[in-house]
Coordinates of C-alpha atoms and ligand atoms in Angstrom, one line a residue:
M22 CA 0.1 0.0 0.0
K23 CA 1.2 3.5 -1.1
F24 CA 0.2 6.2 1.4
Q25 CA -0.7 9.7 0.2
A26 CA -1.6 12.9 2.0
P27 CA -5.4 13.3 2.4
R28 CA -7.1 15.0 -0.4
G29 CA -7.1 18.7 0.2
T30 CA -3.9 18.6 2.2
Y31 CA -0.4 19.0 1.2
D32 CA 3.2 19.1 2.5
I33 CA 5.2 22.3 2.8
L34 CA 8.3 20.9 1.6
P35 CA 11.8 22.2 2.9
K36 CA 12.6 23.7 -0.3
E37 CA 9.2 25.8 -0.2
M38 CA 9.7 27.0 3.3
N39 CA 11.5 30.3 2.1
K40 CA 8.1 31.5 0.9
W41 CA 6.5 31.1 4.3
Y42 CA 9.3 32.5 6.3
Y43 CA 9.3 35.5 3.8
I44 CA 5.6 36.2 4.9
E45 CA 6.0 35.1 8.4
K46 CA 9.0 37.8 9.0
I47 CA 6.7 40.6 7.5
I48 CA 3.7 39.5 9.8
K49 CA 6.1 39.3 12.8
K50 CA 7.4 42.7 12.1
Y51 CA 3.9 44.5 12.2
V52 CA 2.5 42.6 15.1
K53 CA 5.6 43.7 16.9
L54 CA 5.2 47.2 15.7
F55 CA 1.7 47.5 16.7
N56 CA 2.1 45.6 19.9
Y57 CA 0.0 42.6 19.5
R58 CA 0.6 39.3 21.5
E59 CA 0.5 35.8 20.3
I60 CA -2.1 33.4 21.6
R61 CA -2.0 29.6 20.8
L62 CA -5.2 27.9 20.5
P63 CA -6.4 24.3 20.4
I64 CA -6.9 22.8 17.0
F65 CA -10.1 21.3 18.0
E66 CA -13.0 22.8 20.2
Y67 CA -16.6 21.8 21.1
K68 CA -18.5 21.9 18.0
D69 CA -21.3 24.1 19.7
L70 CA -18.7 26.9 19.8
F71 CA -18.5 27.2 16.2
Q72 CA -22.0 26.4 15.7
R73 CA -23.0 29.5 17.8
S74 CA -20.4 31.8 16.8
V75 CA -19.9 31.1 13.1
G76 CA -23.7 30.5 12.6
D77 CA -25.9 27.7 12.2
D78 CA -26.9 28.4 8.8
S79 CA -23.4 29.5 7.4
D80 CA -21.8 27.2 4.8
I81 CA -19.1 26.6 7.2
V82 CA -21.2 25.2 9.8
E83 CA -23.8 23.4 7.4
K84 CA -21.3 21.6 5.2
E85 CA -17.7 22.4 5.8
M86 CA -16.9 21.3 9.4
Y87 CA -14.9 18.4 10.3
V88 CA -16.7 17.2 13.3
F89 CA -16.0 14.1 15.2
E90 CA -17.1 12.3 18.3
D91 CA -14.5 11.2 21.0
K92 CA -14.5 8.2 23.0
N93 CA -16.8 9.7 25.4
E94 CA -19.3 10.8 23.0
R95 CA -18.6 14.4 22.9
L96 CA -18.8 16.4 19.6
F97 CA -15.8 18.2 18.5
A98 CA -14.9 20.2 15.5
L99 CA -11.5 21.0 13.9
R100 CA -11.4 24.6 14.0
P101 CA -12.6 26.4 10.8
E102 CA -11.3 29.9 11.9
G103 CA -9.7 31.5 14.7
T104 CA -12.0 34.3 16.2
A105 CA -14.4 31.9 18.0
S106 CA -11.4 30.4 19.8
V107 CA -10.1 33.7 20.8
A108 CA -13.4 35.0 22.1
R109 CA -13.8 31.6 24.1
S110 CA -10.4 32.0 25.5
Y111 CA -11.1 35.7 26.3
I112 CA -14.1 34.7 28.5
E113 CA -12.8 31.5 30.0
N114 CA -9.5 33.2 31.1
S115 CA -11.3 36.2 32.5
M116 CA -9.4 38.6 30.3
I117 CA -10.3 42.2 30.9
S118 CA -9.9 44.8 28.4
S119 CA -10.9 48.6 28.1
K120 CA -10.2 51.3 25.8
R121 CA -7.2 52.2 28.1
D122 CA -5.9 48.6 28.1
P123 CA -7.2 46.8 25.1
K124 CA -6.2 43.2 24.5
K125 CA -4.4 43.0 21.2
I126 CA -3.9 39.4 20.2
F127 CA -2.7 37.4 17.1
Y128 CA -2.8 33.9 16.1
Y129 CA -1.4 31.7 13.3
G130 CA -1.8 28.2 12.3
P131 CA -3.8 25.6 10.4
M132 CA -7.7 25.7 10.0
F133 CA -9.9 23.0 8.4
R134 CA -12.8 23.2 6.1
Y135 CA -14.3 20.4 4.1
S136 CA -14.8 22.2 0.8
R137 CA -13.9 21.2 -2.8
P138 CA -10.2 21.7 -3.2
Q139 CA -9.0 23.9 -5.9
K140 CA -6.0 26.1 -6.6
G141 CA -5.2 28.1 -3.4
R142 CA -8.0 26.4 -1.6
Y143 CA -7.2 23.4 0.7
R144 CA -8.9 21.5 3.5
Q145 CA -6.1 22.3 5.8
F146 CA -5.1 25.7 5.2
Y147 CA -3.0 28.5 7.2
Q148 CA -4.4 31.4 8.9
F149 CA -3.1 34.6 10.4
G150 CA -5.4 36.6 12.3
I151 CA -5.4 39.6 14.7
E152 CA -8.0 40.9 17.1
Y153 CA -8.2 44.2 18.9
I154 CA -10.7 43.7 21.9
G155 CA -12.0 46.2 24.2
D156 CA -12.1 49.4 22.1
E157 CA -15.3 50.5 20.2
S158 CA -13.5 53.7 18.8
A159 CA -13.0 53.8 15.0
Y160 CA -9.3 54.1 15.5
A161 CA -9.1 50.3 16.4
D162 CA -10.8 49.4 13.2
A163 CA -8.4 51.5 11.1
E164 CA -5.5 50.0 13.0
I165 CA -6.5 46.4 12.1
I166 CA -7.3 47.4 8.5
T167 CA -3.8 49.0 8.4
M168 CA -1.9 46.2 9.5
G169 CA -3.3 43.8 7.0
W170 CA -2.8 46.4 4.2
K171 CA 0.8 47.1 5.3
I172 CA 1.6 43.3 5.4
L173 CA 0.4 42.8 1.8
Q174 CA 2.2 46.0 0.7
E175 CA 5.5 45.0 2.3
A176 CA 5.2 41.4 1.0
Q177 CA 4.8 43.2 -2.6
V178 CA 1.5 41.6 -3.4
P179 CA 0.6 43.5 -6.6
D180 CA -2.6 45.4 -7.2
V181 CA -4.3 44.7 -3.8
S182 CA -7.5 46.7 -3.5
L183 CA -9.0 47.4 0.0
E184 CA -12.8 47.5 0.3
I185 CA -14.7 48.7 3.2
N186 CA -18.3 48.9 4.3
S187 CA -20.3 49.5 7.4
V188 CA -23.0 46.9 8.2
G189 CA -24.5 49.2 10.9
C190 CA -25.6 48.2 14.5
K191 CA -28.5 46.5 16.0
K192 CA -30.4 49.6 16.2
C193 CA -30.1 50.7 12.3
R194 CA -30.1 47.1 10.9
K195 CA -33.7 46.2 12.2
D196 CA -35.1 49.0 9.9
Y197 CA -32.9 48.1 7.1
H198 CA -33.7 44.4 7.4
K199 CA -37.4 45.3 6.8
K200 CA -36.5 47.4 3.7
L201 CA -34.3 44.5 2.3
Q202 CA -36.9 41.9 2.9
E203 CA -39.6 44.0 1.3
F204 CA -37.3 44.3 -1.7
L205 CA -36.4 40.6 -1.7
F206 CA -39.9 39.2 -1.3
A207 CA -41.1 41.3 -4.1
R208 CA -38.9 39.4 -6.4
E209 CA -38.8 36.1 -4.3
N210 CA -39.1 33.6 -7.2
K211 CA -36.2 35.2 -9.2
F212 CA -33.8 34.1 -6.6
C213 CA -32.2 30.6 -5.9
P214 CA -33.7 28.3 -3.4
N215 CA -30.9 28.9 -1.1
C216 CA -31.6 32.8 -1.2
Q217 CA -35.3 32.2 -0.8
R218 CA -34.7 30.4 2.4
R219 CA -32.2 32.9 3.7
M220 CA -34.3 35.9 2.9
K221 CA -36.6 34.7 5.5
T222 CA -34.1 34.0 8.2
N223 CA -31.2 36.2 7.5
P224 CA -31.7 38.6 4.5
L225 CA -28.2 40.1 4.5
R226 CA -26.7 36.7 3.6
V227 CA -28.3 36.9 0.3
F228 CA -25.7 39.2 -0.7
D229 CA -23.2 36.3 -0.1
C230 CA -24.7 34.1 -2.8
K231 CA -22.3 33.4 -5.7
N232 CA -25.2 32.7 -8.3
Y233 CA -24.9 35.1 -11.2
V234 CA -28.8 35.5 -11.4
C235 CA -29.1 36.4 -7.6
Q236 CA -26.3 38.9 -7.9
E237 CA -28.1 40.5 -10.9
Q238 CA -31.3 40.8 -8.9
L239 CA -29.6 42.6 -6.2
E240 CA -28.3 45.4 -8.5
N241 CA -30.9 47.9 -7.1
A242 CA -31.4 46.4 -3.6
P243 CA -31.4 49.0 -0.7
Q244 CA -27.9 49.3 0.8
M245 CA -27.0 49.4 4.4
L246 CA -24.7 52.3 3.8
D247 CA -27.7 54.3 3.0
N248 CA -29.5 53.3 6.1
L249 CA -27.0 53.8 8.9
C250 CA -28.0 55.6 12.1
E251 CA -26.2 58.7 13.0
D252 CA -23.7 57.0 15.5
C253 CA -22.8 54.5 12.8
E254 CA -22.4 57.0 10.3
K255 CA -20.0 59.0 12.3
H256 CA -18.0 55.8 13.2
F257 CA -17.7 54.9 9.5
D258 CA -16.4 58.6 8.7
E259 CA -13.9 58.2 11.5
V260 CA -12.6 54.8 10.2
Q261 CA -11.9 56.5 6.9
E262 CA -10.4 59.6 8.5
N263 CA -8.0 57.3 10.4
L264 CA -7.3 55.1 7.4
K265 CA -6.1 58.4 5.6
K266 CA -3.9 59.5 8.4
L267 CA -2.5 55.9 8.4
N268 CA -1.8 56.4 4.6
V269 CA -4.1 53.6 3.6
D270 CA -5.9 53.4 0.3
Y271 CA -9.3 52.1 0.3
E272 CA -12.6 51.8 -1.8
I273 CA -16.2 51.8 -0.4
N274 CA -17.9 48.5 -1.5
P275 CA -21.6 48.5 -0.2
R276 CA -21.8 45.0 -1.0
I277 CA -19.5 43.6 1.6
V278 CA -21.7 42.0 4.3
R279 CA -21.3 39.7 7.3
G280 CA -24.4 37.7 7.8
L281 CA -24.4 37.3 11.5
D282 CA -26.1 39.4 14.3
Y283 CA -22.8 39.9 16.4
Y284 CA -21.1 41.7 13.3
T285 CA -21.5 45.5 13.7
R286 CA -20.3 48.4 11.7
T287 CA -16.9 48.0 9.8
A288 CA -16.5 45.1 7.4
F289 CA -13.6 44.9 4.9
E290 CA -11.9 42.6 2.5
Y291 CA -8.4 42.8 0.6
K292 CA -8.9 41.7 -2.9
I293 CA -6.9 41.0 -6.0
N294 CA -8.2 40.2 -9.5
Y295 CA -5.8 37.7 -10.9
L296 CA -6.6 34.5 -9.0
G297 CA -10.1 33.9 -10.5
A298 CA -12.5 33.1 -7.8
Q299 CA -10.0 33.2 -5.1
D300 CA -10.1 36.9 -5.1
A301 CA -10.1 37.7 -1.5
L302 CA -6.8 37.4 0.4
G303 CA -8.3 38.1 3.8
G304 CA -10.7 40.4 5.6
G305 CA -12.6 41.1 8.7
G306 CA -14.7 43.5 10.7
R307 CA -16.1 44.5 14.0
Y308 CA -17.9 41.9 16.0
D309 CA -19.0 43.8 19.2
G310 CA -21.8 41.3 20.0
L311 CA -19.5 38.1 19.7
I312 CA -18.1 37.8 23.4
E313 CA -21.5 38.6 25.0
Y314 CA -23.2 36.1 22.6
L315 CA -20.9 33.5 23.9
G316 CA -21.6 34.1 27.5
G317 CA -19.1 37.0 28.3
K318 CA -19.7 40.6 29.1
N319 CA -20.6 43.1 26.4
T320 CA -17.1 43.7 25.0
P321 CA -16.4 45.6 21.7
A322 CA -14.0 44.0 19.2
V323 CA -12.6 44.2 15.7
G324 CA -10.4 41.8 13.8
L325 CA -9.2 40.4 10.7
S326 CA -7.9 37.1 9.2
M327 CA -5.8 36.3 6.1
G328 CA -5.1 33.1 4.1
M329 CA -1.5 32.3 3.8
E330 CA -1.9 29.9 0.8
R331 CA -3.7 32.6 -1.2
I332 CA -1.0 35.4 -0.5
I333 CA 1.8 32.9 -1.5
L334 CA -0.3 31.9 -4.6
A335 CA -0.7 35.7 -5.5
L336 CA 3.0 36.1 -5.2
E337 CA 3.9 33.3 -7.3
E338 CA 1.3 34.3 -10.1
A339 CA 2.9 37.8 -10.0
G340 CA 6.2 36.4 -10.4
V341 CA 7.7 37.9 -7.2
E342 CA 11.0 36.5 -6.3
F343 CA 11.3 34.9 -2.8
P344 CA 14.6 35.3 -1.0
Q345 CA 16.5 32.2 -0.7
I346 CA 17.5 30.9 2.6
N347 CA 21.1 30.1 3.4
T348 CA 20.9 27.3 5.6
L349 CA 24.4 26.2 5.8
D350 CA 27.4 28.8 6.3
V351 CA 30.3 26.1 5.9
F352 CA 30.9 22.8 4.4
I353 CA 34.0 21.1 5.7
I354 CA 35.3 18.7 3.2
P355 CA 38.0 16.0 4.4
M356 CA 39.9 14.6 1.6
D357 CA 40.4 11.3 3.3
K358 CA 38.7 9.5 6.1
K359 CA 41.6 10.0 8.3
Y360 CA 41.0 13.7 8.5
D361 CA 37.6 13.2 10.0
D362 CA 38.7 14.0 13.5
K363 CA 40.2 17.3 12.3
A364 CA 36.9 18.1 10.5
I365 CA 35.0 17.4 13.7
E366 CA 37.3 19.7 15.7
I367 CA 36.7 22.4 13.2
M368 CA 33.0 21.9 13.2
N369 CA 32.8 22.1 16.9
K370 CA 34.8 25.4 16.7
L371 CA 32.4 26.9 14.2
H372 CA 29.2 25.8 16.0
D373 CA 30.6 27.3 19.3
S374 CA 30.5 30.8 17.2
E375 CA 27.1 29.9 16.0
I376 CA 28.2 29.3 12.5
S377 CA 26.3 26.4 10.9
A378 CA 28.7 23.8 9.5
Q379 CA 28.4 20.2 8.2
I380 CA 30.9 17.6 7.3
A381 CA 31.1 16.0 4.0
D382 CA 31.6 12.3 3.4
A383 CA 35.2 11.7 2.8
N384 CA 34.7 9.2 0.0
T385 CA 32.5 11.7 -2.2
S386 CA 34.4 13.3 -5.2
M387 CA 35.3 16.8 -5.0
G388 CA 33.1 17.6 -7.9
S389 CA 29.9 16.3 -6.0
N390 CA 30.8 18.1 -3.0
F391 CA 30.8 21.4 -4.8
K392 CA 27.7 20.7 -6.6
F393 CA 26.2 20.0 -3.3
C394 CA 27.3 23.5 -2.2
D395 CA 25.8 25.2 -5.3
R396 CA 22.5 23.3 -4.8
N397 CA 22.2 24.4 -1.2
N398 CA 23.5 27.8 -1.2
V399 CA 26.5 27.0 0.9
K400 CA 28.5 30.2 1.6
F401 CA 31.8 28.7 2.3
A402 CA 33.9 25.3 1.9
I403 CA 36.8 24.2 3.7
V404 CA 39.1 21.5 2.4
I405 CA 41.1 19.4 4.7
G406 CA 44.2 17.5 3.4
E407 CA 47.7 16.7 4.4
N408 CA 49.2 20.2 3.8
E409 CA 46.4 22.0 5.6
I410 CA 46.9 19.8 8.7
K411 CA 50.5 20.4 8.9
S412 CA 50.6 24.1 8.1
E413 CA 47.4 24.8 10.0
E414 CA 46.6 27.1 7.1
Y415 CA 43.1 26.3 5.4
A416 CA 41.9 27.4 2.2
V417 CA 38.4 29.0 2.7
K418 CA 36.4 29.0 -0.7
N419 CA 33.6 31.5 -1.0
I420 CA 31.4 29.5 -3.1
S421 CA 29.4 32.3 -4.9
K422 CA 32.2 34.4 -5.6
H423 CA 34.4 31.6 -6.9
K424 CA 37.4 33.1 -4.6
Q425 CA 39.5 31.7 -1.8
E426 CA 41.6 32.9 0.9
S427 CA 44.1 31.1 3.1
V428 CA 43.3 31.4 6.7
H429 CA 45.0 30.2 9.9
L430 CA 43.1 27.6 12.0
D431 CA 42.9 29.9 15.0
K432 CA 41.5 32.8 13.0
L433 CA 38.8 30.5 11.1
T434 CA 35.8 31.6 13.1
D435 CA 36.6 35.3 13.1
Y436 CA 37.4 35.2 9.5
I437 CA 34.0 33.5 8.6
N438 CA 32.0 35.7 10.9
S439 CA 33.3 38.8 9.4
K440 CA 32.5 37.6 6.0
I441 CA 29.0 36.5 7.0
E442 CA 27.9 40.0 8.4
Ligands
LIG526 ZN1 -26.5 52.0 13.8
LIG527 ZN1 -28.8 32.8 -4.6

């Protein structure tokens, strides 16, 4: 029997890691700059948590969750996203936040959704997310949006557009729901069965339908943006003012919705137009109602999540060159087995100075050894033979520059250190 990775999963091979490190480094930079702290969350949670927070009638909960029963007949699910766990942990660990002392948290790791695998979409995929908890002011929204924007800019993802919207609050959404439902019911039979069902339970979610016919019907639908209450309108204006101060380019797209009650005000997405259907790299919004909805205190919060695979795919598609990682500083090549002891002695010295070093097999030809160096971006090679041992002078070859210099054994580490910097 030949084993394969399960459908929709894949290995990130060592030679691909440079792409991941490249983006992860940029993410690390921005979470540090804006003072976010990491949280590590379980890979699985009680199924009910997601059912309640992601929503009973969402595609994720209806069709895409990996649900399993443990030996005690408890129902769990592999996490399909991160925010529910953050909110659960916030409540469970009695975290307290305020405008003066917000909890600024980030997470990173695999998520799981049972959907049809396609380019850039997997059943196990990696997400990065940030949450700003405890502050309802528009600055918090703008900071979250800015971080995602800056990360994508610095990674050099080309032609990203940032689209923002406001989905209002409990107060103004009630009236809007009525207007929208009136509009939808007047054309009920023109929508797909799924939309017909949703217009009764959760009319906003009709906007999420991918069906072209449904989208066409929605062309003249009333928009939340035209129906915001005074407070929501002010908040949305302030988000935009702050984005301008933070030098972020955005467009307003009234079609961006979040179909759940706990979502409030700001909603946003980062989009590109060269990956076909996979046009969103990430997005997020304000979810002032979630923590209370899950049993905590009324706590305002805003967050975003981004899909790592899509960002990498976008960069590949755009032909962006990822920096190579030099993993090995020095390849030590003994010309005969009897010089192995010396090779180990030199390797120890190098390791003591935090220089990476590996010893070649003494029976391998010089040609193969230098091919190894080229293939692996090795910086230096040191050959050990009879003359070197006697004189204690070693030829240090700089692989990429095709140059070599003679260096005394005692000066080897200093020499290599000075060249690496
Ligand atoms: Zn409102
Ligand atoms: Zn539809």
